[in-house]
Short mmCIF file of C-alpha atoms and ligand atoms in Angstrom, two decimals:
data_model
loop_
_atom_site.label_atom_id
_atom_site.label_comp_id
_atom_site.label_asym_id
_atom_site.label_seq_id
_atom_site.Cartn_x
_atom_site.Cartn_y
_atom_site.Cartn_z
CA MET A 189 60.12 68.47 104.10
CA ARG A 190 59.06 67.32 107.75
CA ALA A 191 61.55 65.75 110.33
CA GLN A 192 60.47 62.00 110.83
CA THR A 193 61.45 62.27 114.33
CA MET A 194 57.73 64.45 114.44
CA ALA A 195 55.96 61.51 114.18
CA TYR A 196 56.68 60.87 118.49
CA PHE A 197 56.05 64.52 119.28
CA ASP A 198 52.48 63.78 117.21
CA GLN A 199 51.52 61.38 120.01
CA LEU A 200 53.08 62.80 122.92
CA ILE A 201 49.68 64.36 124.26
CA PRO A 202 47.81 60.53 123.76
CA SER A 203 50.75 58.95 125.40
CA GLY A 204 50.76 61.37 127.95
CA MET A 205 47.38 60.49 128.98
CA VAL A 206 48.76 56.58 129.64
CA MET A 207 51.47 57.89 131.59
CA ALA A 208 48.99 60.03 133.61
CA LYS A 209 47.30 56.63 133.97
CA GLU A 210 50.21 54.22 134.93
CA ALA A 211 52.19 56.87 137.46
CA LYS A 212 48.47 56.89 139.47
CA GLU A 213 48.25 53.29 139.36
CA GLN A 214 51.84 53.42 140.40
CA GLY A 215 50.89 55.27 143.46
CA ARG A 216 52.47 58.10 142.78
CA ASN A 217 50.67 62.16 143.35
CA VAL A 218 50.19 63.79 140.03
CA VAL A 219 49.54 67.86 140.28
CA GLY A 220 48.17 69.69 137.65
CA TYR A 221 48.72 73.08 136.35
CA TYR A 222 47.96 75.74 134.00
CA CYS A 223 50.06 78.57 133.56
CA VAL A 224 54.11 79.21 132.69
CA PHE A 225 53.95 80.94 136.51
CA SER A 226 53.73 77.31 137.74
CA PRO A 227 57.09 76.51 139.35
CA ILE A 228 56.90 72.84 137.85
CA GLU A 229 60.63 72.13 139.64
CA LEU A 230 59.10 72.19 142.79
CA ILE A 231 56.10 69.77 142.18
CA GLU A 232 59.03 67.32 140.68
CA ALA A 233 60.92 67.26 144.17
CA ALA A 234 58.31 66.52 146.19
CA GLY A 235 58.04 63.43 144.03
CA ALA A 236 55.21 64.05 142.40
CA VAL A 237 54.29 64.37 138.53
CA PRO A 238 53.55 67.58 137.20
CA VAL A 239 51.27 67.78 134.35
CA GLY A 240 49.83 70.28 132.62
CA LEU A 241 45.98 70.71 132.24
CA CYS A 242 43.70 70.56 128.94
CA ALA A 243 42.89 74.62 128.42
CA THR A 244 43.20 75.06 124.44
CA LYS A 245 40.19 73.67 122.54
CA GLN A 246 36.82 74.29 121.99
CA GLU A 247 34.75 71.08 122.87
CA PRO A 248 34.00 72.00 126.76
CA ILE A 249 32.87 75.70 126.03
CA ALA A 250 29.91 75.15 125.81
CA GLU A 251 29.92 72.83 129.42
CA ALA A 252 32.03 75.68 131.11
CA GLU A 253 29.12 78.77 129.63
CA LYS A 254 26.41 77.21 131.85
CA VAL A 255 28.14 78.34 134.91
CA LEU A 256 30.78 80.81 133.46
CA PRO A 257 29.80 84.03 131.54
CA ARG A 258 30.00 84.11 127.50
CA ASN A 259 32.29 86.92 127.20
CA LEU A 260 34.94 85.80 129.10
CA CYS A 261 38.56 84.33 127.54
CA PRO A 262 38.11 80.96 125.74
CA LEU A 263 41.22 79.82 127.51
CA VAL A 264 39.55 80.27 130.99
CA LYS A 265 36.26 79.03 129.40
CA SER A 266 37.88 75.54 128.22
CA SER A 267 40.04 74.71 131.22
CA TYR A 268 36.88 74.99 133.52
CA GLY A 269 34.92 73.25 130.62
CA PHE A 270 37.48 70.50 130.26
CA ALA A 271 37.93 70.06 134.26
CA VAL A 272 34.02 69.95 135.07
CA SER A 273 33.17 67.91 132.45
CA GLY A 274 35.51 65.06 132.58
CA LYS A 275 36.80 65.43 129.37
CA CYS A 276 40.35 66.20 130.76
CA PRO A 277 42.51 62.93 131.96
CA PHE A 278 45.09 64.95 133.61
CA PHE A 279 42.53 66.54 135.57
CA HIS A 280 40.73 63.45 136.58
CA PHE A 281 43.76 62.04 137.46
CA ALA A 282 45.75 64.63 139.29
CA ASP A 283 45.30 64.86 143.54
CA ILE A 284 45.95 68.70 143.25
CA VAL A 285 46.17 71.41 141.10
CA LEU A 286 48.82 74.16 141.40
CA ALA A 287 46.95 77.40 140.09
CA GLU A 288 47.76 81.25 140.51
CA THR A 289 46.29 84.69 140.38
CA THR A 290 46.89 85.79 137.11
CA CYS A 291 44.48 87.60 135.41
CA ASP A 292 40.97 88.12 136.81
CA GLY A 293 39.13 85.71 134.35
CA LYS A 294 41.51 82.66 136.13
CA LYS A 295 41.68 83.82 139.38
CA LYS A 296 37.59 83.72 139.77
CA MET A 297 37.38 80.69 137.49
CA TYR A 298 39.67 79.08 140.23
CA GLU A 299 37.64 79.86 143.06
CA LEU A 300 34.61 77.61 141.00
CA LEU A 301 37.36 74.91 140.27
CA ALA A 302 38.56 74.49 143.94
CA GLU A 303 35.16 72.93 144.40
CA HIS A 304 36.15 70.36 142.12
CA LYS A 305 39.77 69.45 143.53
CA PRO A 306 42.25 70.33 146.20
CA MET A 307 44.05 73.51 144.89
CA ILE A 308 46.96 76.00 145.89
CA VAL A 309 46.43 79.44 144.38
CA LEU A 310 50.10 81.20 144.49
CA ASP A 311 48.84 84.80 144.62
CA ILE A 312 51.41 86.17 141.97
CA PRO A 313 52.15 89.92 142.26
CA ASN A 314 50.76 92.53 139.77
CA SER A 315 53.69 94.89 140.20
CA SER A 316 56.71 94.45 138.08
CA ASN A 317 59.06 96.06 139.99
CA LEU A 318 61.37 92.90 140.60
CA GLU A 319 62.75 93.50 144.10
CA ASP A 320 58.97 93.44 145.72
CA ARG A 321 58.19 90.67 143.32
CA GLN A 322 61.40 88.53 144.74
CA GLY A 323 59.73 89.04 148.14
CA HIS A 324 56.63 88.12 147.31
CA TRP A 325 57.54 85.25 145.34
CA VAL A 326 59.99 83.57 148.18
CA LYS A 327 56.96 83.96 150.26
CA GLN A 328 54.85 81.98 147.85
CA ILE A 329 57.43 79.66 146.57
CA TYR A 330 57.19 78.47 150.69
CA ARG A 331 53.61 78.27 150.58
CA ALA A 332 53.59 75.97 147.92
CA LYS A 333 56.49 74.29 149.52
CA ASP A 334 54.58 74.00 152.96
CA TYR A 335 51.26 72.88 150.66
CA PHE A 336 52.93 70.09 149.33
CA GLU A 337 54.57 68.23 152.10
CA LYS A 338 51.58 68.39 154.25
CA ASN A 339 49.30 66.90 151.02
CA LEU A 340 50.96 65.17 149.42
CA ASP A 341 52.78 63.36 153.18
CA VAL A 342 56.36 64.54 151.80
CA LYS A 343 59.35 66.31 152.58
CA ILE A 344 61.27 68.93 149.58
CA SER A 345 64.82 68.89 150.73
CA LYS A 346 67.23 71.70 149.42
CA GLU A 347 69.36 69.23 147.48
CA LYS A 348 66.11 67.35 145.60
CA LEU A 349 64.88 70.53 144.56
CA ALA A 350 68.56 71.51 143.44
CA GLU A 351 69.38 68.37 141.53
CA VAL A 352 65.87 68.93 139.62
CA ILE A 353 66.78 72.40 139.13
CA ARG A 354 69.96 71.46 137.16
CA THR A 355 67.56 68.93 135.20
CA TYR A 356 65.20 71.34 133.56
CA ASN A 357 67.85 74.03 133.08
CA GLU A 358 69.31 71.45 130.61
CA GLU A 359 66.02 70.67 129.56
CA ARG A 360 65.33 74.25 128.52
CA LYS A 361 68.82 74.86 127.35
CA LEU A 362 67.98 71.62 124.39
CA LEU A 363 64.51 72.97 123.54
CA MET A 364 66.48 76.77 123.09
CA GLU A 365 69.39 75.25 121.16
CA LEU A 366 65.99 73.64 118.73
CA VAL A 367 64.25 76.82 118.61
CA SER A 368 67.26 78.57 117.61
CA LEU A 369 67.62 76.23 114.19
CA ASN A 370 64.83 78.81 112.82
CA LYS A 371 67.43 81.03 112.55
CA LEU A 372 68.62 79.86 109.51
CA HIS A 373 66.99 80.43 106.01
CA PRO A 374 65.09 78.44 105.18
CA THR A 375 63.71 77.23 108.69
CA PRO A 376 64.63 74.08 109.25
CA ILE A 377 61.23 73.14 111.43
CA SER A 378 57.82 74.55 110.98
CA GLY A 379 55.98 76.94 113.73
CA THR A 380 53.52 74.40 114.31
CA ASP A 381 55.72 71.53 114.73
CA LEU A 382 57.95 73.49 116.64
CA LEU A 383 54.43 74.24 118.63
CA LYS A 384 53.79 70.34 119.19
CA VAL A 385 57.49 70.01 120.98
CA LEU A 386 57.06 72.22 123.00
CA TRP A 387 53.66 72.15 124.06
CA GLY A 388 53.26 68.90 124.55
CA ARG A 389 56.62 68.82 126.98
CA SER A 390 53.82 69.89 129.77
CA PHE A 391 51.91 66.73 129.00
CA GLN A 392 54.53 64.24 128.93
CA PHE A 393 56.47 63.41 131.83
CA LYS A 394 59.42 60.79 131.41
CA ARG A 395 62.01 63.33 130.97
CA ASP A 396 64.69 61.14 129.45
CA GLU A 397 62.72 59.94 127.45
CA TYR A 398 61.39 63.45 125.73
CA THR A 399 64.64 65.07 125.91
CA ALA A 400 66.40 62.45 124.13
CA LYS A 401 63.76 62.22 121.36
CA VAL A 402 64.59 66.29 121.25
CA LYS A 403 67.89 65.34 120.60
CA GLU A 404 67.41 62.88 117.88
CA LEU A 405 65.36 65.75 116.29
CA ILE A 406 67.63 68.45 116.21
CA ALA A 407 70.42 66.18 115.25
CA GLU A 408 68.02 64.92 112.02
CA LEU A 409 67.03 68.63 111.24
CA LYS A 410 71.22 69.63 111.04
CA GLU A 411 71.20 67.05 108.32
CA MET A 412 68.27 68.27 106.38
CA THR A 413 70.02 71.76 106.67
CA ALA A 414 73.09 70.33 105.64
CA LYS A 415 71.00 68.78 102.39
CA GLY A 416 69.53 72.31 102.06
CA GLU A 417 65.83 71.17 103.01
CA GLY A 418 63.62 73.19 105.00
CA ALA A 419 60.08 73.56 106.40
CA SER A 420 59.58 76.59 104.44
CA GLN A 421 61.47 78.35 101.44
CA SER A 422 64.35 80.78 101.45
CA SER A 423 62.15 83.16 100.14
CA SER A 424 59.35 83.57 102.86
CA LYS A 425 58.36 86.02 104.99
CA ARG A 426 59.91 85.34 108.48
CA ILE A 427 57.00 85.74 111.23
CA LEU A 428 57.14 85.73 115.03
CA ILE A 429 54.66 84.89 116.85
CA THR A 430 53.43 86.73 120.01
CA GLY A 431 50.64 87.40 122.61
CA CYS A 432 48.56 84.97 124.40
CA PRO A 433 48.81 81.37 124.88
CA THR A 434 48.36 79.24 121.49
CA GLY A 435 48.21 75.71 122.55
CA THR A 436 47.33 72.45 120.34
CA GLY A 437 44.10 72.39 118.99
CA GLN A 438 44.03 76.62 118.49
CA GLU A 439 46.49 76.71 116.22
CA LYS A 440 44.24 77.73 113.56
CA VAL A 441 46.03 81.27 112.92
CA MET A 442 49.83 79.75 112.79
CA GLN A 443 48.40 76.54 109.79
CA VAL A 444 46.81 79.75 107.93
CA ILE A 445 50.04 82.02 108.09
CA GLU A 446 52.02 78.41 107.11
CA GLU A 447 49.34 77.74 104.65
CA ALA A 448 50.13 81.30 102.79
CA GLY A 449 53.44 80.72 102.70
CA GLY A 450 54.41 82.63 105.72
CA ALA A 451 57.56 80.92 107.83
CA ILE A 452 57.14 81.05 111.54
CA VAL A 453 60.45 81.02 112.93
CA LEU A 454 58.81 81.29 116.63
CA GLN A 455 56.76 81.74 119.26
CA GLU A 456 57.65 84.43 122.12
CA SER A 457 54.33 83.31 123.90
CA CYS A 458 54.18 81.00 126.98
CA SER A 459 53.15 78.43 124.46
CA GLY A 460 56.76 78.68 123.01
CA ILE A 461 59.96 79.92 124.51
CA LYS A 462 58.68 82.87 127.05
CA GLY A 463 59.25 79.94 130.12
CA LEU A 464 62.45 78.90 128.55
CA VAL A 465 64.95 81.72 127.80
CA ASP A 466 65.72 81.93 131.42
CA LEU A 467 67.03 79.73 133.50
CA VAL A 468 66.86 78.86 137.22
CA SER A 469 70.36 79.84 138.61
CA GLU A 470 72.33 77.27 139.97
CA GLU A 471 74.34 79.48 142.24
CA MET A 472 71.49 81.22 144.73
CA ASP A 473 69.27 78.88 147.41
CA PRO A 474 66.91 76.66 145.26
CA PHE A 475 63.71 78.09 146.64
CA GLU A 476 65.33 81.44 146.16
CA ALA A 477 66.62 80.51 142.85
CA LEU A 478 62.63 79.38 141.93
CA ALA A 479 61.49 82.75 143.25
CA GLU A 480 64.03 84.92 140.85
CA LYS A 481 63.25 82.72 138.07
CA TYR A 482 59.83 82.71 137.74
CA SER A 483 59.46 86.20 139.15
CA LYS A 484 61.02 87.44 135.79
CA ILE A 485 58.64 85.81 133.39
CA PRO A 486 56.94 88.69 131.05
CA CYS A 487 53.17 88.33 131.31
CA SER A 488 50.51 90.98 130.52
CA CYS A 489 49.09 90.50 133.66
CA SER A 490 52.48 92.19 135.42
CA SER A 491 52.62 95.72 134.74
CA PRO A 492 54.67 97.71 133.17
CA ASN A 493 55.81 94.48 131.49
CA THR A 494 58.79 95.87 130.31
CA GLY A 495 60.58 92.77 130.00
CA ARG A 496 58.35 91.38 126.92
CA PHE A 497 59.42 94.34 125.07
CA GLU A 498 63.06 93.37 125.56
CA LEU A 499 62.87 90.26 124.92
CA LEU A 500 60.67 91.10 121.52
CA SER A 501 63.48 93.51 120.36
CA ARG A 502 65.96 90.56 121.22
CA LEU A 503 64.07 87.92 119.10
CA VAL A 504 63.47 90.23 116.09
CA GLU A 505 66.79 90.91 115.57
CA GLU A 506 68.18 87.20 116.54
CA TYR A 507 65.72 86.01 113.93
CA ASN A 508 65.62 88.29 111.29
CA VAL A 509 61.90 88.34 111.55
CA ASP A 510 59.79 90.39 108.83
CA GLY A 511 56.16 90.75 110.56
CA VAL A 512 54.97 89.65 113.98
CA VAL A 513 51.57 88.91 114.79
CA ASP A 514 50.12 89.51 117.72
CA ILE A 515 47.21 86.54 118.77
CA THR A 516 45.01 88.28 121.26
CA LEU A 517 42.24 85.87 122.89
CA GLN A 518 38.89 87.49 122.94
CA ALA A 519 38.38 89.33 126.18
CA CYS A 520 41.73 89.15 127.08
CA HIS A 521 41.92 92.60 127.97
CA THR A 522 45.96 92.54 129.54
CA TYR A 523 47.46 91.28 126.11
CA ASN A 524 44.79 93.33 124.06
CA ILE A 525 45.79 96.35 125.91
CA GLU A 526 49.42 95.99 125.24
CA SER A 527 49.07 95.17 121.81
CA TYR A 528 49.27 98.92 120.82
CA SER A 529 52.28 99.54 122.79
CA ILE A 530 53.74 96.16 121.35
CA LYS A 531 53.03 97.39 118.13
CA GLU A 532 54.53 100.99 118.73
CA HIS A 533 57.67 99.60 120.04
CA LEU A 534 58.20 97.32 117.00
CA LYS A 535 57.61 99.98 114.33
CA LYS A 536 59.82 102.68 116.36
CA ASN A 537 62.43 100.78 117.22
CA HIS A 538 62.82 97.82 114.26
CA ASN A 539 60.52 98.78 111.83
CA ILE A 540 58.41 95.98 111.97
CA PRO A 541 55.18 95.48 111.28
CA LEU A 542 52.49 94.30 113.68
CA LEU A 543 49.23 92.16 112.63
CA GLN A 544 46.87 91.56 115.87
CA ILE A 545 44.36 89.09 115.29
CA GLU A 546 41.61 89.06 117.78
CA THR A 547 40.02 85.19 118.10
CA ASP A 548 38.61 82.85 119.82
CA TYR A 549 38.89 78.86 119.34
CA SER A 550 36.09 78.60 117.14
CA ASP A 551 36.73 78.35 113.17
CA ALA A 552 34.49 80.39 112.39
CA ASP A 553 36.64 83.46 111.44
CA ARG A 554 38.93 81.17 109.86
CA GLN A 555 38.39 82.25 106.29
CA GLN A 556 38.74 86.22 107.84
CA ILE A 557 42.48 85.38 109.53
CA LYS A 558 43.55 84.48 106.11
CA LEU A 559 42.60 87.21 104.47
CA ARG A 560 44.18 89.51 106.66
CA VAL A 561 46.97 87.47 106.87
CA ASP A 562 47.21 87.38 102.88
CA ALA A 563 47.14 90.88 102.24
CA PHE A 564 50.06 91.13 105.77
CA LEU A 565 52.41 88.54 103.83
CA GLU A 566 52.00 90.78 100.75
CA MET A 567 53.02 94.10 102.48
CA LEU A 568 55.91 92.51 103.78
S1 SF4 B 203 50.09 84.39 129.54
FE1 SF4 B 203 50.43 84.70 131.62
S2 SF4 B 203 48.87 84.07 132.69
FE2 SF4 B 203 48.86 83.39 130.55
S3 SF4 B 203 50.47 81.43 130.80
FE3 SF4 B 203 51.45 82.77 130.38
S4 SF4 B 203 52.41 83.50 132.44
FE4 SF4 B 203 50.70 82.44 132.54
S1 SF4 B 204 45.21 84.78 127.98
FE1 SF4 B 204 44.56 86.71 128.62
S2 SF4 B 204 42.49 85.92 129.77
FE2 SF4 B 204 43.03 84.38 128.90
S3 SF4 B 204 43.59 83.25 130.64
FE3 SF4 B 204 45.68 84.37 129.65
S4 SF4 B 204 45.68 86.03 130.36
FE4 SF4 B 204 43.82 85.30 131.17
#
């Protein structure tokens, strides 16, 4: 059973393209970004429109491979291919790209992409020592503030930033309320629909309209639950997705799991709740508060990435998870290596198995993935 409100979220990305065009026509600045480390509140406080940039489809990869090596993560190749081929309207409308030094593939790709668009690259530290990170991050937040003020000809006040932080915190709380509905048996919303709501958020910038629809969706899902309706069966095995981001256009693993009868309760990844679980402090100086929130994101590019282990421990218990599927994109060394430690952690501390699926954006391995997922669900 599917909520009718999902029809709105089915159209989020196409309608976001129209909105980006309208924003430009109205003379507004547009800032594009790729990563969950991007402090989007700062963009909004600069009076600009923050937009996610296209990165999760196979289509532009051939174009990217004319310049980039083939044995590179598909997310990096797709980002570059979309941008340089003119197939990402959000990149086209962006005045500036807010990039970041995370994995090697991305930071070297940004050097090439900077030839196509003005860009600021945040220097993200690899160390997960929070004290070191905070000081480093504060400098990066102020660097971005200065860059936006100079290049967009604006001033970013503490008051405006504090106001935007409150708005985004409310949205994060609302989205976590939606995700939390999947603690129920059966799950009220499928993993692929949840992906549409969460991933689509980056491409939709009428915040009031979006949050009103999320509220409507929550209300509808609660009504469905009261009638005993859900997106899965009570007996379905409950699966948590972790690993590399899985955006719309590359959700084949999630589709295979749901077609095989598994219930995806949530995604821990960046395309799921990784950026939503922690709020920005409303008590601190707003620039330092942004630094604190973004410095804590548990990405495998940080070492050691203990926050991911802690978050997964919490989620597998709260969501009554039967098994974890770790989606690793080919040539993503950090997530690939971390998969072993995550598997051991889940086995030792929660007695929960992990299935690692290493894949790309093509459909060539769908049947092979199906065989492995069927066997995994059977074993649970
Ligand atoms: S996994 Fe890391 S690099 Fe990738 S989007 Fe998330 S925070 Fe950014
Ligand atoms: S999935 Fe891995 S290799 Fe690809 S962009 Fe993200 S961190 Fe880099």
